[in-house]
mmCIF file of C-alpha atoms and ligand atoms in Angstrom:
data_model
loop_
_atom_site.group_PDB
_atom_site.id
_atom_site.type_symbol
_atom_site.label_atom_id
_atom_site.label_comp_id
_atom_site.label_asym_id
_atom_site.label_seq_id
_atom_site.Cartn_x
_atom_site.Cartn_y
_atom_site.Cartn_z
ATOM 1 C CA UNK A 47 94.157 -86.853 144.184
ATOM 2 C CA UNK A 48 96.817 -84.176 144.578
ATOM 3 C CA UNK A 49 99.236 -86.920 145.633
ATOM 4 C CA UNK A 50 98.308 -88.841 142.486
ATOM 5 C CA UNK A 51 99.043 -85.771 140.327
ATOM 6 C CA UNK A 52 102.387 -85.382 142.131
ATOM 7 C CA UNK A 53 103.529 -88.624 140.545
ATOM 8 C CA UNK A 54 104.087 -86.655 137.330
ATOM 9 C CA UNK A 55 106.789 -84.507 138.963
ATOM 10 C CA UNK A 56 109.463 -87.172 138.906
ATOM 11 C CA UNK A 57 108.692 -88.580 135.459
ATOM 12 C CA UNK A 58 110.638 -88.242 132.245
ATOM 13 C CA UNK A 59 107.922 -88.917 129.639
ATOM 14 C CA UNK A 60 110.593 -89.776 127.084
ATOM 15 C CA UNK A 61 111.414 -92.862 129.142
ATOM 16 C CA UNK A 62 109.423 -95.950 129.912
ATOM 17 C CA UNK A 63 107.382 -95.542 133.122
ATOM 18 C CA UNK A 64 106.907 -98.269 135.723
ATOM 19 C CA UNK A 65 103.375 -98.341 137.174
ATOM 20 C CA UNK A 66 103.441 -101.254 139.629
ATOM 21 C CA UNK A 67 103.748 -105.048 139.806
ATOM 22 C CA UNK A 68 105.594 -105.384 136.489
ATOM 23 C CA UNK A 69 103.234 -103.074 134.589
ATOM 24 C CA UNK A 70 104.869 -100.475 132.332
ATOM 25 C CA UNK A 71 103.560 -97.571 130.294
ATOM 26 C CA UNK A 72 105.318 -97.790 126.918
ATOM 27 C CA UNK A 73 103.550 -94.853 125.249
ATOM 28 C CA UNK A 74 105.001 -91.434 124.578
ATOM 29 C CA UNK A 75 104.290 -87.769 124.916
ATOM 30 C CA UNK A 76 103.010 -86.395 121.632
ATOM 31 C CA UNK A 77 102.620 -82.639 122.044
ATOM 32 C CA UNK A 78 101.133 -82.116 118.578
ATOM 33 C CA UNK A 79 98.380 -84.684 118.802
ATOM 34 C CA UNK A 80 95.262 -84.471 120.907
ATOM 35 C CA UNK A 81 94.792 -88.213 120.498
ATOM 36 C CA UNK A 82 97.765 -89.868 122.143
ATOM 37 C CA UNK A 83 97.801 -93.644 122.400
ATOM 38 C CA UNK A 84 98.902 -95.626 125.434
ATOM 39 C CA UNK A 85 100.235 -99.165 125.001
ATOM 40 C CA UNK A 86 101.059 -101.055 128.226
ATOM 41 C CA UNK A 87 103.469 -103.907 128.885
ATOM 42 C CA UNK A 88 103.126 -106.455 131.689
ATOM 43 C CA UNK A 89 106.272 -108.391 132.533
ATOM 44 C CA UNK A 90 105.696 -111.463 134.661
ATOM 45 C CA UNK A 91 108.488 -113.956 135.330
ATOM 46 C CA UNK A 92 110.191 -114.763 132.046
ATOM 47 C CA UNK A 93 107.301 -113.705 129.832
ATOM 48 C CA UNK A 94 105.407 -110.553 128.969
ATOM 49 C CA UNK A 95 102.234 -109.390 127.281
ATOM 50 C CA UNK A 96 101.627 -106.174 125.391
ATOM 51 C CA UNK A 97 98.224 -104.497 125.544
ATOM 52 C CA UNK A 98 96.915 -102.358 122.668
ATOM 53 C CA UNK A 99 100.378 -102.181 121.042
ATOM 54 C CA UNK A 100 99.786 -99.038 118.991
ATOM 55 C CA UNK A 101 99.717 -97.717 115.452
ATOM 56 C CA UNK A 102 102.263 -98.320 112.706
ATOM 57 C CA UNK A 103 103.803 -94.806 112.963
ATOM 58 C CA UNK A 104 104.078 -95.219 116.755
ATOM 59 C CA UNK A 105 105.903 -98.552 116.470
ATOM 60 C CA UNK A 106 109.582 -97.357 116.641
ATOM 61 C CA UNK A 107 109.011 -95.419 119.881
ATOM 62 C CA UNK A 108 106.935 -98.156 121.497
ATOM 63 C CA UNK A 109 109.540 -100.789 120.646
ATOM 64 C CA UNK A 110 112.348 -98.573 122.006
ATOM 65 C CA UNK A 111 110.412 -98.242 125.279
ATOM 66 C CA UNK A 112 109.902 -102.010 125.457
ATOM 67 C CA UNK A 113 113.646 -102.531 124.989
ATOM 68 C CA UNK A 114 114.324 -99.899 127.669
ATOM 69 C CA UNK A 115 112.660 -102.146 130.262
ATOM 70 C CA UNK A 116 115.420 -104.683 129.591
ATOM 71 C CA UNK A 117 112.942 -107.212 128.207
ATOM 72 C CA UNK A 118 114.026 -109.483 125.366
ATOM 73 C CA UNK A 119 111.116 -109.012 122.868
ATOM 74 C CA UNK A 120 111.172 -112.771 122.093
ATOM 75 C CA UNK A 121 109.725 -113.245 125.575
ATOM 76 C CA UNK A 122 106.473 -111.509 124.654
ATOM 77 C CA UNK A 123 103.971 -114.363 124.603
ATOM 78 C CA UNK A 124 100.776 -112.488 123.773
ATOM 79 C CA UNK A 125 99.499 -109.337 122.124
ATOM 80 C CA UNK A 126 96.125 -108.350 123.570
ATOM 81 C CA UNK A 127 93.691 -106.137 121.628
ATOM 82 C CA UNK A 128 90.341 -104.994 122.954
ATOM 83 C CA UNK A 129 89.109 -104.107 119.466
ATOM 84 C CA UNK A 130 90.321 -103.714 115.903
ATOM 85 C CA UNK A 131 91.047 -100.006 115.328
ATOM 86 C CA UNK A 132 94.315 -99.002 113.597
ATOM 87 C CA UNK A 133 95.474 -96.808 116.506
ATOM 88 C CA UNK A 134 96.059 -99.965 118.557
ATOM 89 C CA UNK A 135 96.451 -102.704 115.911
ATOM 90 C CA UNK A 136 98.401 -100.988 113.118
ATOM 91 C CA UNK A 137 101.805 -102.176 114.326
ATOM 92 C CA UNK A 138 100.932 -105.897 114.667
ATOM 93 C CA UNK A 139 103.052 -107.006 111.663
ATOM 94 C CA UNK A 140 106.013 -104.917 112.936
ATOM 95 C CA UNK A 141 105.665 -106.402 116.415
ATOM 96 C CA UNK A 142 105.481 -109.920 114.994
ATOM 97 C CA UNK A 143 108.738 -109.284 113.086
ATOM 98 C CA UNK A 144 110.547 -108.108 116.235
ATOM 99 C CA UNK A 145 109.091 -110.694 118.613
ATOM 100 C CA UNK A 146 109.785 -113.654 116.292
ATOM 101 C CA UNK A 147 107.983 -116.065 118.584
ATOM 102 C CA UNK A 148 106.158 -118.853 116.710
ATOM 103 C CA UNK A 149 104.015 -119.363 119.833
ATOM 104 C CA UNK A 150 102.898 -115.709 119.952
ATOM 105 C CA UNK A 151 99.194 -115.408 120.737
ATOM 106 C CA UNK A 152 96.913 -112.727 119.319
ATOM 107 C CA UNK A 153 94.254 -112.360 121.992
ATOM 108 C CA UNK A 154 90.960 -110.667 121.139
ATOM 109 C CA UNK A 155 87.216 -111.287 120.808
ATOM 110 C CA UNK A 156 85.901 -113.502 118.014
ATOM 111 C CA UNK A 157 84.212 -110.483 116.467
ATOM 112 C CA UNK A 158 87.393 -108.369 116.376
ATOM 113 C CA UNK A 159 89.409 -111.264 114.979
ATOM 114 C CA UNK A 160 87.468 -111.024 111.688
ATOM 115 C CA UNK A 161 88.858 -107.533 111.168
ATOM 116 C CA UNK A 162 92.293 -107.749 112.799
ATOM 117 C CA UNK A 163 93.463 -110.416 110.365
ATOM 118 C CA UNK A 164 93.264 -107.761 107.629
ATOM 119 C CA UNK A 165 96.353 -106.070 109.101
ATOM 120 C CA UNK A 166 98.271 -109.013 107.600
ATOM 121 C CA UNK A 167 98.799 -110.856 110.885
ATOM 122 C CA UNK A 168 100.627 -114.217 110.982
ATOM 123 C CA UNK A 169 100.205 -115.347 114.598
ATOM 124 C CA UNK A 170 97.493 -117.604 115.950
ATOM 125 C CA UNK A 171 94.327 -115.965 117.258
ATOM 126 C CA UNK A 172 92.973 -116.810 120.708
ATOM 127 C CA UNK A 173 89.361 -115.903 121.407
ATOM 128 C CA UNK A 174 88.720 -114.496 124.913
ATOM 129 C CA UNK A 175 85.534 -116.586 125.258
ATOM 130 C CA UNK A 176 87.473 -119.787 124.499
ATOM 131 C CA UNK A 177 90.025 -118.714 127.138
ATOM 132 C CA UNK A 178 87.288 -118.497 129.788
ATOM 133 C CA UNK A 179 87.737 -114.698 129.819
ATOM 134 C CA UNK A 180 91.167 -115.079 131.476
ATOM 135 C CA UNK A 181 94.797 -115.003 130.453
ATOM 136 C CA UNK A 182 97.115 -116.998 132.685
ATOM 137 C CA UNK A 183 100.861 -116.407 132.806
ATOM 138 C CA UNK A 184 103.193 -119.355 133.369
ATOM 139 C CA UNK A 185 103.581 -118.178 136.993
ATOM 140 C CA UNK A 186 99.821 -118.460 137.571
ATOM 141 C CA UNK A 187 99.167 -114.693 137.566
ATOM 142 C CA UNK A 188 95.906 -114.013 135.776
ATOM 143 C CA UNK A 189 94.367 -111.180 133.792
ATOM 144 C CA UNK A 190 90.576 -111.005 133.640
ATOM 145 C CA UNK A 191 88.585 -109.960 130.580
ATOM 146 C CA UNK A 192 85.244 -108.200 131.025
ATOM 147 C CA UNK A 193 83.126 -107.558 127.942
ATOM 148 C CA UNK A 194 81.652 -104.104 127.326
ATOM 149 C CA UNK A 195 79.722 -104.653 124.078
ATOM 150 C CA UNK A 196 79.534 -101.662 121.740
ATOM 151 C CA UNK A 197 81.895 -99.550 123.867
ATOM 152 C CA UNK A 198 82.885 -98.784 121.301
ATOM 153 C CA UNK A 199 82.922 -101.933 119.145
ATOM 154 C CA UNK A 200 80.722 -105.012 119.231
ATOM 155 C CA UNK A 201 83.549 -107.126 120.650
ATOM 156 C CA UNK A 202 85.082 -104.556 123.042
ATOM 157 C CA UNK A 203 86.273 -105.665 126.464
ATOM 158 C CA UNK A 204 88.476 -104.377 129.288
ATOM 159 C CA UNK A 205 91.361 -106.148 131.007
ATOM 160 C CA UNK A 206 91.602 -106.208 134.795
ATOM 161 C CA UNK A 207 94.855 -107.142 136.499
ATOM 162 C CA UNK A 208 93.985 -108.120 140.114
ATOM 163 C CA UNK A 209 97.668 -108.033 141.100
ATOM 164 C CA UNK A 210 98.337 -104.400 140.170
ATOM 165 C CA UNK A 211 94.651 -103.436 140.595
ATOM 166 C CA UNK A 212 94.854 -101.673 137.236
ATOM 167 C CA UNK A 213 91.916 -101.702 134.828
ATOM 168 C CA UNK A 214 93.085 -101.436 131.215
ATOM 169 C CA UNK A 215 89.984 -99.868 129.756
ATOM 170 C CA UNK A 216 90.691 -99.400 126.043
ATOM 171 C CA UNK A 217 88.686 -96.473 124.685
ATOM 172 C CA UNK A 218 86.442 -96.321 127.778
ATOM 173 C CA UNK A 219 87.499 -93.526 130.161
ATOM 174 C CA UNK A 220 89.691 -92.052 127.431
ATOM 175 C CA UNK A 221 89.894 -88.480 126.179
ATOM 176 C CA UNK A 222 91.584 -86.384 123.514
ATOM 177 C CA UNK A 223 93.078 -83.060 124.455
ATOM 178 C CA UNK A 224 96.408 -81.293 124.223
ATOM 179 C CA UNK A 225 96.648 -80.642 127.970
ATOM 180 C CA UNK A 226 98.158 -83.864 129.228
ATOM 181 C CA UNK A 227 99.991 -85.477 132.093
ATOM 182 C CA UNK A 228 100.503 -89.224 132.421
ATOM 183 C CA UNK A 229 98.778 -89.365 135.811
ATOM 184 C CA UNK A 230 95.694 -87.297 136.415
ATOM 185 C CA UNK A 231 93.278 -86.877 139.275
ATOM 186 C CA UNK A 232 90.306 -84.539 139.205
ATOM 187 C CA UNK A 233 90.501 -81.913 141.970
ATOM 188 C CA UNK A 234 89.314 -83.224 145.354
ATOM 189 C CA UNK A 235 86.271 -80.947 145.345
ATOM 190 C CA UNK A 236 84.908 -82.662 142.208
ATOM 191 C CA UNK A 237 84.010 -85.831 144.019
ATOM 192 C CA UNK A 238 81.495 -84.036 146.198
ATOM 193 C CA UNK A 239 80.462 -81.258 143.845
ATOM 194 C CA UNK A 240 77.316 -82.874 142.536
ATOM 195 C CA UNK A 241 76.496 -82.027 138.948
ATOM 196 C CA UNK A 242 79.308 -80.391 136.994
ATOM 197 C CA UNK A 243 77.074 -78.617 134.489
ATOM 198 C CA UNK A 244 78.157 -75.505 136.320
ATOM 199 C CA UNK A 245 81.304 -75.775 138.401
ATOM 200 C CA UNK A 246 80.441 -75.248 142.027
ATOM 201 C CA UNK A 247 84.024 -74.255 142.696
ATOM 202 C CA UNK A 248 84.306 -71.695 139.883
ATOM 203 C CA UNK A 249 87.145 -73.531 138.185
ATOM 204 C CA UNK A 250 88.049 -71.832 134.927
ATOM 205 C CA UNK A 251 89.550 -74.981 133.437
ATOM 206 C CA UNK A 252 88.277 -78.493 133.857
ATOM 207 C CA UNK A 253 89.242 -81.625 131.933
ATOM 208 C CA UNK A 254 85.893 -83.290 132.571
ATOM 209 C CA UNK A 255 84.110 -81.799 129.485
ATOM 210 C CA UNK A 256 86.894 -83.231 127.291
ATOM 211 C CA UNK A 257 86.302 -86.686 128.755
ATOM 212 C CA UNK A 258 82.545 -86.436 128.310
ATOM 213 C CA UNK A 259 82.879 -85.134 124.755
ATOM 214 C CA UNK A 260 85.156 -88.076 123.891
ATOM 215 C CA UNK A 261 82.515 -90.535 125.084
ATOM 216 C CA UNK A 262 79.732 -88.655 123.294
ATOM 217 C CA UNK A 263 81.621 -88.968 120.018
ATOM 218 C CA UNK A 264 83.348 -92.354 120.353
ATOM 219 C CA UNK A 265 80.637 -94.412 121.997
ATOM 220 C CA UNK A 266 77.571 -95.445 119.990
ATOM 221 C CA UNK A 267 74.767 -94.781 122.498
ATOM 222 C CA UNK A 268 73.927 -93.901 126.097
ATOM 223 C CA UNK A 269 72.484 -97.396 126.535
ATOM 224 C CA UNK A 270 75.801 -99.030 125.614
ATOM 225 C CA UNK A 271 77.784 -96.801 128.006
ATOM 226 C CA UNK A 272 75.348 -97.235 130.894
ATOM 227 C CA UNK A 273 75.395 -101.010 130.395
ATOM 228 C CA UNK A 274 79.216 -100.989 130.523
ATOM 229 C CA UNK A 275 79.358 -98.742 133.610
ATOM 230 C CA UNK A 276 77.184 -101.157 135.571
ATOM 231 C CA UNK A 277 79.711 -103.918 134.931
ATOM 232 C CA UNK A 278 82.828 -101.799 135.454
ATOM 233 C CA UNK A 279 81.731 -100.188 138.747
ATOM 234 C CA UNK A 280 81.911 -103.499 140.558
ATOM 235 C CA UNK A 281 85.517 -104.255 139.600
ATOM 236 C CA UNK A 282 87.924 -103.560 142.497
ATOM 237 C CA UNK A 283 90.386 -101.478 140.456
ATOM 238 C CA UNK A 284 92.444 -98.666 141.958
ATOM 239 C CA UNK A 285 93.637 -97.113 138.716
ATOM 240 C CA UNK A 286 92.385 -96.912 135.137
ATOM 241 C CA UNK A 287 94.895 -97.100 132.311
ATOM 242 C CA UNK A 288 92.985 -96.205 129.158
ATOM 243 C CA UNK A 289 94.215 -96.248 125.598
ATOM 244 C CA UNK A 290 93.867 -92.468 125.207
ATOM 245 C CA UNK A 291 94.548 -89.668 127.654
ATOM 246 C CA UNK A 292 95.804 -90.020 131.205
ATOM 247 C CA UNK A 293 95.973 -92.735 133.837
ATOM 248 C CA UNK A 294 93.228 -91.943 136.371
ATOM 249 C CA UNK A 295 92.945 -92.816 140.050
ATOM 250 C CA UNK A 296 89.837 -94.606 141.341
ATOM 251 C CA UNK A 297 88.140 -91.539 142.804
ATOM 252 C CA UNK A 298 88.518 -89.656 139.516
ATOM 253 C CA UNK A 299 87.023 -92.579 137.631
ATOM 254 C CA UNK A 300 84.131 -92.565 140.095
ATOM 255 C CA UNK A 301 83.552 -88.870 139.258
ATOM 256 C CA UNK A 302 83.593 -89.739 135.574
ATOM 257 C CA UNK A 303 81.237 -92.692 136.076
ATOM 258 C CA UNK A 304 78.763 -90.490 137.925
ATOM 259 C CA UNK A 305 78.794 -87.895 135.140
ATOM 260 C CA UNK A 306 78.489 -90.494 132.376
ATOM 261 C CA UNK A 307 75.589 -92.172 134.162
ATOM 262 C CA UNK A 308 73.624 -88.953 133.855
ATOM 263 C CA UNK A 309 74.557 -88.422 130.179
ATOM 264 C CA UNK A 310 71.727 -89.341 127.844
ATOM 265 C CA UNK A 311 73.152 -87.710 124.723
ATOM 266 C CA UNK A 312 75.907 -90.152 123.823
ATOM 267 C CA UNK A 313 76.521 -91.211 120.213
ATOM 268 C CA UNK A 314 73.344 -91.658 118.177
ATOM 269 C CA UNK A 315 71.329 -90.161 121.050
ATOM 270 C CA UNK A 316 72.701 -86.696 120.267
ATOM 271 C CA UNK A 317 72.111 -86.850 116.509
ATOM 272 C CA UNK A 318 69.304 -84.579 115.403
ATOM 273 C CA UNK A 319 67.180 -85.618 112.403
ATOM 274 C CA UNK A 320 68.260 -83.772 109.277
ATOM 275 C CA UNK A 321 65.931 -80.978 108.266
HETATM 276 FE FE1 LIG B 493 88.792 -97.388 119.062
HETATM 277 FE FE1 LIG B 494 91.297 -95.897 120.463
#
C-alpha cells in the first residue's frame, strides 16, 4: 500500500491524471470542501464516455480537464450516471452544450431516469437493463454494470471496467474529509489488525472512521450495504474509483469491506426513536 500512496508524489492535482488503459481522473482538488467529487473519463479508440460528470459549479474545471487530455468533446458518446443526485448530474445540460453530439447517450437505470430528466436533459436515455447491463465501445471494449439497490438510491449500480480492472463505485466506498490525496492505501498493518474499534497499532490518525461515518450517513440501512458487499466482493477489481474521496487499492477496499460487514448501525439502523 505504501507504493500505492507513493503515486501521489509525482502528481499535479491541478492537471488531469491518467490512471491506466485510457482511464482519466478529471476531478479537482478542492481544499475547502470535505465532499469532493470525482468524475472519470474513459477514452477508447475514437470515442469516450464520462462517468458521473459532476455538479454545475464544477463544470468549468471538469471540462478544462477533459480538454487537457486532447479529446475532442464531440467524441464523447455516452454520459453514465449511477444515480440522480446533483453532485454528479448537475452539469448534464452544460455537457450536452459542449459535446453537441445528437447521438449522445444518457446511460442510467430506469428508476434514475425519472429524476434525471428534471435537470432539463435533451439526449436520449438508455436503460442499463435494456443494454444487458453492459456498455460496448465501437472497438468491442466493454464496461459492466452491477446493480447495488439502495446504495444509496433504488437504482444505484457500479461500473466495472475489466480492461483497467477499475471499479467505478459511485457513492459506495466514498468518504468526506479534508485530508485528501488522490490515491490512498490504508497502512499495511490494517489488513491484519482485526477489528479497528481500537487501533492495535496505536495510530493517532486513521481515515477509516471517516469512511465508515460516510456509509452510516449516506446509505439507507445495514441490510442494503451488506447485500451490495456480497455482490461487489466477487468482482476482480484492483482499484476502486469512487465518486467521493480517494482512489483505493484492492487491499484497502478489502479492509473497508471487512469493517462494513460488521457494521449494523448504518442509516435507519442507527436512528433512535424520538423520546
Ligand atoms: Fe449520491
Ligand atoms: Fe455522491
